[in-house]
Coordinates of C-alpha atoms in Angstrom, one line a residue:
X1 CA -20.1 -31.6 -17.9
X2 CA -16.4 -32.9 -19.5
X3 CA -15.8 -29.0 -20.5
X4 CA -16.7 -28.0 -16.8
X5 CA -14.1 -30.5 -15.8
X6 CA -11.6 -29.3 -18.0
X7 CA -11.6 -25.7 -16.9
X8 CA -12.1 -26.7 -13.5
X9 CA -8.7 -28.8 -14.0
X10 CA -7.0 -26.1 -15.8
X11 CA -7.1 -24.0 -13.0
X12 CA -5.0 -25.9 -10.4
X13 CA -7.4 -26.4 -8.3
X14 CA -6.9 -29.6 -6.3
X15 CA -10.1 -29.6 -4.6
X16 CA -12.2 -30.4 -8.0
X17 CA -15.5 -32.1 -5.7
X18 CA -15.3 -28.5 -3.8
X19 CA -15.8 -26.3 -7.4
X20 CA -19.0 -24.9 -6.2
X21 CA -17.5 -23.9 -3.0
X22 CA -14.0 -22.4 -4.3
X23 CA -13.1 -19.6 -6.3
X24 CA -11.0 -20.8 -9.3
X25 CA -9.1 -17.8 -9.6
X26 CA -7.4 -19.3 -6.2
X27 CA -5.8 -22.2 -8.4
X28 CA -2.1 -21.2 -8.8
X29 CA -2.1 -21.9 -12.7
X30 CA -4.9 -19.5 -13.2
X31 CA -3.4 -16.5 -15.2
X32 CA -4.0 -12.8 -14.9
X33 CA -5.0 -11.7 -18.7
X34 CA -5.0 -7.9 -18.4
X35 CA -7.3 -5.0 -18.2
X36 CA -8.2 -4.7 -22.2
X37 CA -9.5 -8.4 -21.9
X38 CA -12.2 -7.4 -19.0
X39 CA -12.5 -4.0 -21.3
X40 CA -13.6 -6.3 -24.5
X41 CA -16.7 -7.5 -22.2
X42 CA -17.0 -4.6 -19.9
X43 CA -16.5 -1.3 -21.9
X44 CA -18.6 1.1 -20.0
X45 CA -17.0 -0.2 -16.5
X46 CA -13.6 0.3 -18.3
X47 CA -14.2 4.0 -19.5
X48 CA -15.2 5.0 -16.0
X49 CA -12.6 2.9 -14.2
X50 CA -9.7 4.2 -15.8
X51 CA -10.4 8.0 -14.8
X52 CA -10.0 6.6 -10.9
X53 CA -7.3 7.3 -8.8
X54 CA -6.4 3.3 -9.2
X55 CA -6.7 3.5 -13.2
X56 CA -4.6 6.7 -12.6
X57 CA -1.9 4.8 -10.3
X58 CA 1.1 4.4 -13.0
X59 CA 2.1 5.2 -16.2
X60 CA 4.9 6.7 -18.3
X61 CA 6.7 9.5 -17.1
X62 CA 5.3 11.6 -20.4
X63 CA 3.4 14.9 -20.4
X64 CA 0.2 13.0 -20.4
X65 CA 0.8 11.0 -17.2
X66 CA 2.8 13.9 -15.2
X67 CA 1.1 16.5 -13.0
X68 CA 3.8 18.4 -12.3
X69 CA 4.0 22.2 -13.4
X70 CA 8.0 22.5 -13.2
X71 CA 8.1 25.9 -14.7
X72 CA 7.4 27.3 -11.3
X73 CA 9.6 24.9 -9.3
X74 CA 12.7 24.7 -11.3
X75 CA 15.0 22.8 -8.5
X76 CA 15.4 21.4 -5.0
X77 CA 18.4 21.3 -2.6
X78 CA 19.8 19.1 -0.2
X79 CA 21.7 21.1 2.3
X80 CA 22.8 17.7 4.1
X81 CA 24.5 15.9 0.9
X82 CA 24.9 19.4 -0.7
X83 CA 23.3 18.4 -4.1
X84 CA 20.8 20.3 -6.5
X85 CA 18.1 18.4 -8.4
X86 CA 16.6 19.9 -11.5
X87 CA 13.8 18.1 -13.1
X88 CA 13.3 19.0 -16.8
X89 CA 10.9 18.2 -19.9
X90 CA 13.3 17.4 -23.3
X91 CA 11.5 16.5 -26.7
X92 CA 8.5 15.3 -24.1
X93 CA 10.6 13.1 -21.7
X94 CA 11.2 13.7 -18.1
X95 CA 14.8 14.0 -16.9
X96 CA 16.0 14.7 -13.5
X97 CA 19.6 16.5 -13.2
X98 CA 22.0 15.9 -9.8
X99 CA 24.5 18.4 -9.4
X100 CA 27.1 19.9 -7.4
X101 CA 28.4 23.1 -7.0
X102 CA 31.8 23.8 -5.0
X103 CA 33.6 27.3 -5.2
X104 CA 31.2 28.5 -8.2
X105 CA 32.0 25.6 -10.4
X106 CA 29.8 22.6 -11.1
X107 CA 32.1 19.4 -9.8
X108 CA 29.7 17.0 -10.3
X109 CA 26.6 16.6 -13.0
X110 CA 24.2 13.5 -13.1
X111 CA 21.2 13.4 -15.6
X112 CA 19.0 10.3 -15.4
X113 CA 15.7 9.8 -17.7
X114 CA 12.5 9.2 -15.7
X115 CA 10.6 6.2 -17.2
X116 CA 7.1 6.5 -15.2
X117 CA 5.4 8.3 -12.7
X118 CA 3.5 6.7 -9.7
X119 CA 0.5 8.2 -8.1
X120 CA -2.9 9.6 -10.5
X121 CA -2.0 13.3 -10.0
X122 CA -4.4 13.8 -7.1
X123 CA -2.2 13.7 -4.7
X124 CA 1.2 13.2 -5.6
X125 CA 3.5 12.1 -8.7
X126 CA 6.7 10.3 -7.6
X127 CA 9.0 9.1 -10.3
X128 CA 10.5 5.9 -11.3
X129 CA 13.7 4.9 -13.7
X130 CA 14.5 1.5 -15.2
X131 CA 18.0 0.3 -15.7
X132 CA 18.3 -3.3 -17.4
X133 CA 14.5 -3.5 -15.9
X134 CA 15.9 -3.0 -12.4
X135 CA 13.6 -0.5 -11.2
X136 CA 14.7 2.5 -8.6
X137 CA 13.3 5.6 -7.1
X138 CA 13.8 8.9 -8.2
X139 CA 14.7 11.8 -5.4
X140 CA 11.7 14.1 -6.2
X141 CA 8.2 14.1 -6.4
X142 CA 5.4 16.8 -7.1
X143 CA 2.8 17.4 -4.2
X144 CA -0.3 18.1 -6.4
X145 CA -2.1 19.3 -3.5
X146 CA -0.3 22.4 -2.9
X147 CA 1.4 22.6 -6.5
X148 CA 5.0 21.7 -4.9
X149 CA 8.0 20.0 -5.7
X150 CA 9.7 18.1 -2.6
X151 CA 12.0 15.3 -2.0
X152 CA 9.9 11.6 -1.2
X153 CA 8.8 10.8 1.9
X154 CA 11.6 9.4 3.8
X155 CA 14.3 11.3 1.9
X156 CA 14.5 14.1 4.2
X157 CA 16.6 14.9 7.6
X158 CA 19.8 13.7 5.9
X159 CA 18.1 10.4 4.5
X160 CA 18.4 11.0 0.8
X161 CA 19.4 7.7 -1.0
X162 CA 19.5 9.9 -4.4
X163 CA 18.9 6.9 -6.9
X164 CA 19.4 3.6 -4.9
X165 CA 15.9 3.0 -3.2
X166 CA 14.7 -0.1 -4.9
X167 CA 10.9 -0.5 -6.0
X168 CA 10.2 -3.9 -4.9
X169 CA 7.8 -6.1 -5.1
X170 CA 6.0 -5.0 -1.9
X171 CA 5.8 -1.7 -3.5
X172 CA 5.0 -2.0 -7.1
X173 CA 1.8 -4.9 -6.1
X174 CA 0.1 -2.1 -4.3
X175 CA 0.9 0.7 -6.5
X176 CA -0.3 -1.2 -10.1
X177 CA -1.5 -4.5 -11.3
X178 CA -0.1 -7.8 -10.2
X179 CA 3.5 -7.3 -11.7
X180 CA 3.2 -10.9 -13.6
X181 CA 6.5 -9.5 -15.5
X182 CA 8.4 -9.7 -11.7
X183 CA 11.8 -11.5 -11.9
X184 CA 11.8 -14.4 -9.5
X185 CA 15.2 -14.3 -7.3
X186 CA 15.6 -10.6 -7.6
X187 CA 14.3 -8.0 -5.8
X188 CA 13.2 -5.5 -7.9
X189 CA 13.4 -6.6 -11.8
X190 CA 10.6 -6.3 -13.8
X191 CA 10.7 -7.2 -17.6
X192 CA 7.0 -6.0 -18.0
X193 CA 4.8 -3.4 -16.0
X194 CA 1.3 -2.5 -16.7
X195 CA -0.2 0.9 -16.5
X196 CA -2.5 1.2 -13.6
X197 CA -3.7 -1.0 -11.0
X198 CA -6.7 -3.0 -13.1
X199 CA -9.5 -5.3 -12.6
X200 CA -8.1 -8.4 -11.6
X201 CA -6.9 -6.2 -8.5
X202 CA -9.9 -6.8 -6.8
X203 CA -11.8 -9.5 -9.2
X204 CA -8.5 -11.7 -9.4
X205 CA -6.8 -13.6 -12.4
X206 CA -9.2 -13.5 -15.0
X207 CA -7.9 -16.7 -17.3
X208 CA -10.7 -19.1 -16.2
X209 CA -13.7 -16.7 -16.2
X210 CA -12.2 -16.0 -20.1
X211 CA -12.4 -19.6 -20.9
X212 CA -15.6 -20.1 -19.4
X213 CA -17.3 -17.3 -21.3
X214 CA -15.5 -18.2 -24.2
X215 CA -16.7 -21.9 -24.3
X216 CA -20.1 -20.6 -23.9
X217 CA -21.2 -21.1 -20.5
X218 CA -23.1 -18.4 -18.6
X219 CA -24.1 -18.0 -15.1
X220 CA -26.8 -16.7 -14.1
X221 CA -25.5 -14.2 -11.5
X222 CA -28.7 -13.1 -10.1
X223 CA -29.4 -16.7 -9.0
X224 CA -26.0 -18.3 -7.9
X225 CA -22.5 -17.0 -7.5
X226 CA -19.8 -17.4 -11.0
X227 CA -17.0 -19.3 -9.3
X228 CA -14.6 -18.2 -12.4
X229 CA -14.2 -14.8 -11.2
X230 CA -14.5 -12.8 -7.7
X231 CA -17.1 -10.4 -7.6
X232 CA -16.5 -8.6 -4.3
X233 CA -20.2 -7.8 -3.7
X234 CA -21.1 -11.6 -3.2
X235 CA -17.7 -12.3 -0.6
X236 CA -18.8 -11.8 3.3
X237 CA -18.4 -8.3 4.7
X238 CA -15.3 -9.8 6.6
X239 CA -13.6 -10.8 3.0
X240 CA -14.4 -7.8 1.7
X241 CA -12.4 -5.9 4.2
X242 CA -9.2 -8.2 3.9
X243 CA -9.4 -7.0 -0.1
X244 CA -9.7 -3.2 0.9
X245 CA -6.9 -4.0 3.3
X246 CA -4.3 -5.3 0.9
X247 CA -3.2 -1.7 0.2
X248 CA -5.3 0.2 2.3
X249 CA -3.8 -0.8 5.4
X250 CA -0.3 -0.2 4.6
X251 CA 2.2 -0.7 7.5
X252 CA 4.8 -3.1 8.8
X253 CA 3.6 -6.5 6.3
X254 CA 5.0 -9.5 7.9
X255 CA 5.1 -11.7 5.2
X256 CA 3.8 -15.8 6.5
X257 CA 6.7 -18.7 6.0
X258 CA 7.0 -19.5 2.4
X259 CA 4.4 -16.6 0.9
X260 CA 5.2 -13.8 -1.3
X261 CA 3.5 -10.5 -2.0
X262 CA 2.2 -12.3 -5.1
X263 CA 0.0 -14.9 -2.7
X264 CA -3.0 -12.7 -2.1
X265 CA -6.0 -13.1 -3.9
X266 CA -9.4 -11.5 -3.8
X267 CA -11.7 -14.1 -1.3
X268 CA -8.9 -14.5 0.8
X269 CA -8.1 -13.4 4.1
X270 CA -5.1 -11.5 4.2
X271 CA -3.7 -13.0 7.3
X272 CA -3.0 -16.2 5.3
X273 CA -0.6 -14.4 3.5
X274 CA 0.7 -11.4 5.6
X275 CA 0.3 -9.8 9.1
X276 CA 0.0 -5.9 9.0
X277 CA 1.4 -4.7 12.1
X278 CA 0.9 -1.0 13.1
X279 CA 2.8 1.1 15.6
X280 CA 0.5 2.3 18.6
X281 CA 0.9 5.8 20.2
X282 CA -0.8 7.7 23.0
X283 CA -2.1 10.4 20.7
X284 CA -3.3 7.5 18.1
X285 CA -6.7 9.1 17.9
X286 CA -5.6 12.4 16.1
X287 CA -2.9 10.9 14.1
X288 CA -2.5 8.3 11.4
X289 CA -1.0 6.9 8.4
X290 CA -1.9 7.8 4.5
X291 CA -3.3 4.5 3.6
X292 CA -5.0 3.2 7.0
X293 CA -8.5 3.8 5.9
X294 CA -9.5 0.2 7.2
X295 CA -7.6 0.5 10.4
X296 CA -9.1 4.2 10.9
X297 CA -12.8 2.8 9.7
X298 CA -13.3 -0.1 12.0
X299 CA -12.4 2.4 14.8
X300 CA -16.0 4.2 14.0
X301 CA -19.1 3.8 16.0
X302 CA -20.6 3.9 12.6
X303 CA -18.9 0.7 11.5
X304 CA -19.4 -1.0 14.8
X305 CA -23.2 -0.2 14.9
X306 CA -24.0 -1.3 11.6
X307 CA -24.2 -5.0 11.8
X308 CA -21.8 -5.7 8.8
X309 CA -23.5 -3.1 6.4
X310 CA -21.5 -0.5 6.7
X311 CA -18.4 -1.6 4.2
X312 CA -16.1 0.8 2.3
X313 CA -18.2 0.5 -1.3
X314 CA -20.9 1.9 1.1
X315 CA -19.6 5.4 -0.2
X316 CA -17.2 4.5 -2.4
X317 CA -17.8 3.1 -6.2
X318 CA -14.3 1.5 -7.2
X319 CA -15.5 1.9 -10.8
X320 CA -15.9 5.8 -10.6
X321 CA -13.6 8.1 -9.7
X322 CA -14.6 10.2 -6.4
X323 CA -13.7 13.6 -8.6
X324 CA -17.2 12.5 -10.7
X325 CA -19.2 11.2 -7.7
X326 CA -19.7 14.0 -5.9
X327 CA -20.1 15.3 -1.9
X328 CA -23.9 14.7 -2.0
X329 CA -23.1 10.9 -2.5
X330 CA -21.6 10.7 0.6
X331 CA -24.1 12.7 2.6
X332 CA -26.6 10.1 1.1
X333 CA -24.8 7.2 2.6
X334 CA -25.2 9.2 6.0
X335 CA -28.8 9.4 5.9
X336 CA -29.4 5.9 5.2
X337 CA -28.9 5.6 9.2
X338 CA -29.4 9.2 10.3
X339 CA -32.1 10.2 8.3
X340 CA -35.7 9.6 8.0
X341 CA -37.2 8.6 11.4
X342 CA -33.6 8.6 12.6
X343 CA -32.9 11.9 11.7
X344 CA -30.0 13.4 13.9
X345 CA -30.3 17.5 14.0
X346 CA -26.8 18.8 13.6
X347 CA -25.4 20.6 16.3
X348 CA -22.4 22.4 14.8
X349 CA -22.2 26.2 14.5
X350 CA -23.8 27.5 11.6
X351 CA -20.8 29.1 10.3
X352 CA -19.1 25.4 10.5
X353 CA -21.5 23.8 8.7
X354 CA -21.2 26.9 6.0
X355 CA -17.5 26.3 5.9
X356 CA -18.3 22.7 4.7
X357 CA -21.2 23.1 2.4
X358 CA -23.3 21.8 5.5
X359 CA -21.9 18.0 4.5
X360 CA -21.3 15.3 7.0
X361 CA -18.1 14.7 6.4
X362 CA -16.6 17.7 6.4
X363 CA -16.6 17.5 10.0
X364 CA -17.2 13.8 10.6
X365 CA -14.4 12.8 8.2
X366 CA -12.0 16.1 8.7
X367 CA -9.5 16.6 5.9
X368 CA -5.8 16.4 7.7
X369 CA -2.3 15.7 6.9
X370 CA -1.1 12.4 7.8
X371 CA 2.3 11.6 9.6
X372 CA 3.8 9.8 6.3
X373 CA 3.2 12.0 3.7
X374 CA 3.9 15.8 3.7
X375 CA 2.2 18.6 2.0
X376 CA -0.9 16.0 1.4
X377 CA -4.4 16.6 3.1
X378 CA -6.6 13.4 3.4
X379 CA -10.0 12.6 4.9
X380 CA -9.5 10.6 8.1
X381 CA -11.8 7.4 7.9
X382 CA -12.3 7.4 11.5
X383 CA -16.1 9.0 11.7
X384 CA -17.0 10.6 15.0
X385 CA -17.8 13.6 16.4
X386 CA -15.2 16.4 16.1
X387 CA -13.4 17.7 19.2
X388 CA -13.2 21.5 19.9
X389 CA -9.3 22.6 20.2
X390 CA -10.1 22.8 23.9
X391 CA -10.9 19.5 24.2
X392 CA -7.6 18.3 22.4
X393 CA -4.9 17.6 25.0
X394 CA -1.7 18.0 24.6
X395 CA 0.7 15.2 25.3
X396 CA 4.3 13.7 25.1
X397 CA 3.6 11.5 22.4
X398 CA 4.7 7.6 24.0
X399 CA 4.8 4.1 21.9
X400 CA 2.7 1.8 23.4
X401 CA 3.5 -1.4 21.1
X402 CA 2.7 -2.9 17.5
X403 CA -0.2 -4.9 16.4
X404 CA -1.2 -6.8 13.9
X405 CA -4.3 -5.2 13.0
X406 CA -5.9 -8.0 10.7
X407 CA -4.7 -11.0 13.0
X408 CA -5.9 -11.1 16.5
X409 CA -3.6 -13.9 17.2
X410 CA 0.1 -13.3 15.2
X411 CA 2.4 -16.2 16.1
X412 CA 5.6 -15.6 18.1
X413 CA 7.6 -15.5 14.6
X414 CA 5.6 -12.6 13.2
X415 CA 5.8 -10.6 16.3
X416 CA 9.6 -11.5 16.3
X417 CA 10.2 -10.1 12.5
X418 CA 7.5 -7.1 12.8
X419 CA 9.8 -5.8 15.5
X420 CA 12.7 -6.4 13.6
X421 CA 11.4 -5.0 10.3
X422 CA 10.2 -2.0 12.2
X423 CA 13.6 -0.9 13.2
X424 CA 15.2 -1.6 9.9
X425 CA 12.6 0.1 7.7
X426 CA 10.7 2.7 10.0
X427 CA 12.4 3.9 13.5
X428 CA 15.8 2.7 14.1
X429 CA 15.1 2.6 17.7
X430 CA 16.8 0.6 20.3
X431 CA 13.9 -0.2 22.3
X432 CA 12.6 -2.1 19.2
X433 CA 15.1 -4.8 19.4
X434 CA 14.7 -5.2 22.6
X435 CA 11.3 -6.1 22.4
X436 CA 12.5 -8.5 19.8
X437 CA 15.1 -10.0 21.9
X438 CA 13.1 -10.5 24.5
X439 CA 10.3 -12.5 22.3
X440 CA 13.3 -14.7 21.2
X441 CA 14.1 -15.5 25.0
X442 CA 14.2 -19.0 25.3
X443 CA 13.0 -20.2 21.6
X444 CA 14.9 -22.6 20.3
X445 CA 17.8 -21.7 18.1
X446 CA 17.1 -24.3 15.5
X447 CA 13.6 -22.9 14.7
X448 CA 14.4 -18.8 15.3
X449 CA 18.0 -19.0 13.9
X450 CA 17.5 -16.2 11.2
X451 CA 15.7 -14.1 13.6
X452 CA 18.3 -14.6 15.8
X453 CA 21.0 -13.6 13.4
X454 CA 18.9 -10.6 12.1
X455 CA 18.6 -9.1 15.6
X456 CA 22.2 -9.6 16.7
X457 CA 23.5 -8.0 13.2
X458 CA 21.2 -5.4 13.7
X459 CA 22.3 -4.7 17.1
X460 CA 26.2 -4.6 15.5
X461 CA 26.9 -7.6 18.0
X462 CA 29.2 -10.0 15.6
X463 CA 30.5 -12.1 18.6
X464 CA 26.8 -13.3 19.3
X465 CA 26.3 -13.9 15.4
X466 CA 29.2 -16.2 15.3
X467 CA 28.1 -17.9 18.5
X468 CA 24.9 -18.7 17.0
X469 CA 26.2 -20.3 13.6
X470 CA 28.6 -22.5 16.0
X471 CA 26.0 -23.8 18.4
X472 CA 23.8 -25.4 15.5
X473 CA 26.9 -25.9 13.4
X474 CA 28.0 -24.2 10.0
X475 CA 26.8 -27.6 7.7
X476 CA 23.5 -26.7 9.4
X477 CA 23.1 -23.3 8.5
X478 CA 24.5 -24.3 4.8
X479 CA 21.8 -26.5 4.6
X480 CA 18.8 -25.3 6.4
X481 CA 19.3 -21.6 7.0
X482 CA 20.9 -19.7 3.6

């Protein structure tokens, strides 16, 4: 009993009396132990997991990690900035040359070594370089499905930021293991980085669990929950979705006051840490962004009729690569509801069935390109009867608003920040700032000073910035708003 109390206190959980009702890993002081510590007991799972897209999500820029065939695609050209980009290998290291040619002469030549590859290679490989532990993206991406070299998303149409796009905590915390080497106070400084998404992204920090097992305290998980580690299968349906939503519900993430991208842990509601906003348009039924799996899935009648039993893991085993899973497994999931006495006869033309190897997801979860990532096709997770081309009505795409897809009741502050961030990060459309201004109308300047200043700054209205400062006073600004 004393040992249990010691383990409980060491987690930093202040509610010691509620140990059996809360996960120890939610305590602030519980350490992340790394995937190799997990592998020492769960070796079989480790061997299959490292072959998944998550397990291969991040690694050193070497020949083993890279999926790029640079021999057939030697260089890129940015006609807006008049820069050529030539990736090349030298002594098993990957480099990128940026150069400019004028009147037949090379007038600019910059060579930078790539340190990391982001992406499993199933869809893409993007590249990161590190300078004094500060990490930035490089202006080239390998699109594996088309076998094509091109610029990363967001670098097109004159928006090439060259070597200046910072890779901060928001990016790193989804594309890799929890970045425990992040330097607080910086934007993109990491003293060490893991090689891929690991066990603790879904199971939470394992420090308390390791101490418990090392002490010989074994829980019979067939009879009760082991609260020293999160087993997602033991979570409610909603909390399982919250876990997957952390990275498979990408969008405009607005952090709650005082929170960071470190703060979400499995077993929590995502809205405790952030609201994720997605823009809604008139053509949303057909168009989607790459990492919108949860949002699209919840639009499906299959999910709505599933009574909480149809979840992500109904089709996906997170410990096994989809490459090895095989299409038949997904079809078997469909048949749990649409088979046996409830068998539904397929009404699709024979040629369509043959074209999709007679698998359900070929028609009901068609592969198509996302609107945010070029040269990539993925299965749309909005499960539905496919429309015929004649049924698809061409229309002018119209913006309908921003929706917090993980929180039905976001605060005014959250909504204001969502419009401001949407303008800064994704759109630059003036009506986004107008919407933020409308929400700010009548709000207390003392409570919404930062949002007010940000609005006028983005509107390039520095007169109103000075008025806002004068209204609450310089001393107050320096004391409470910096």
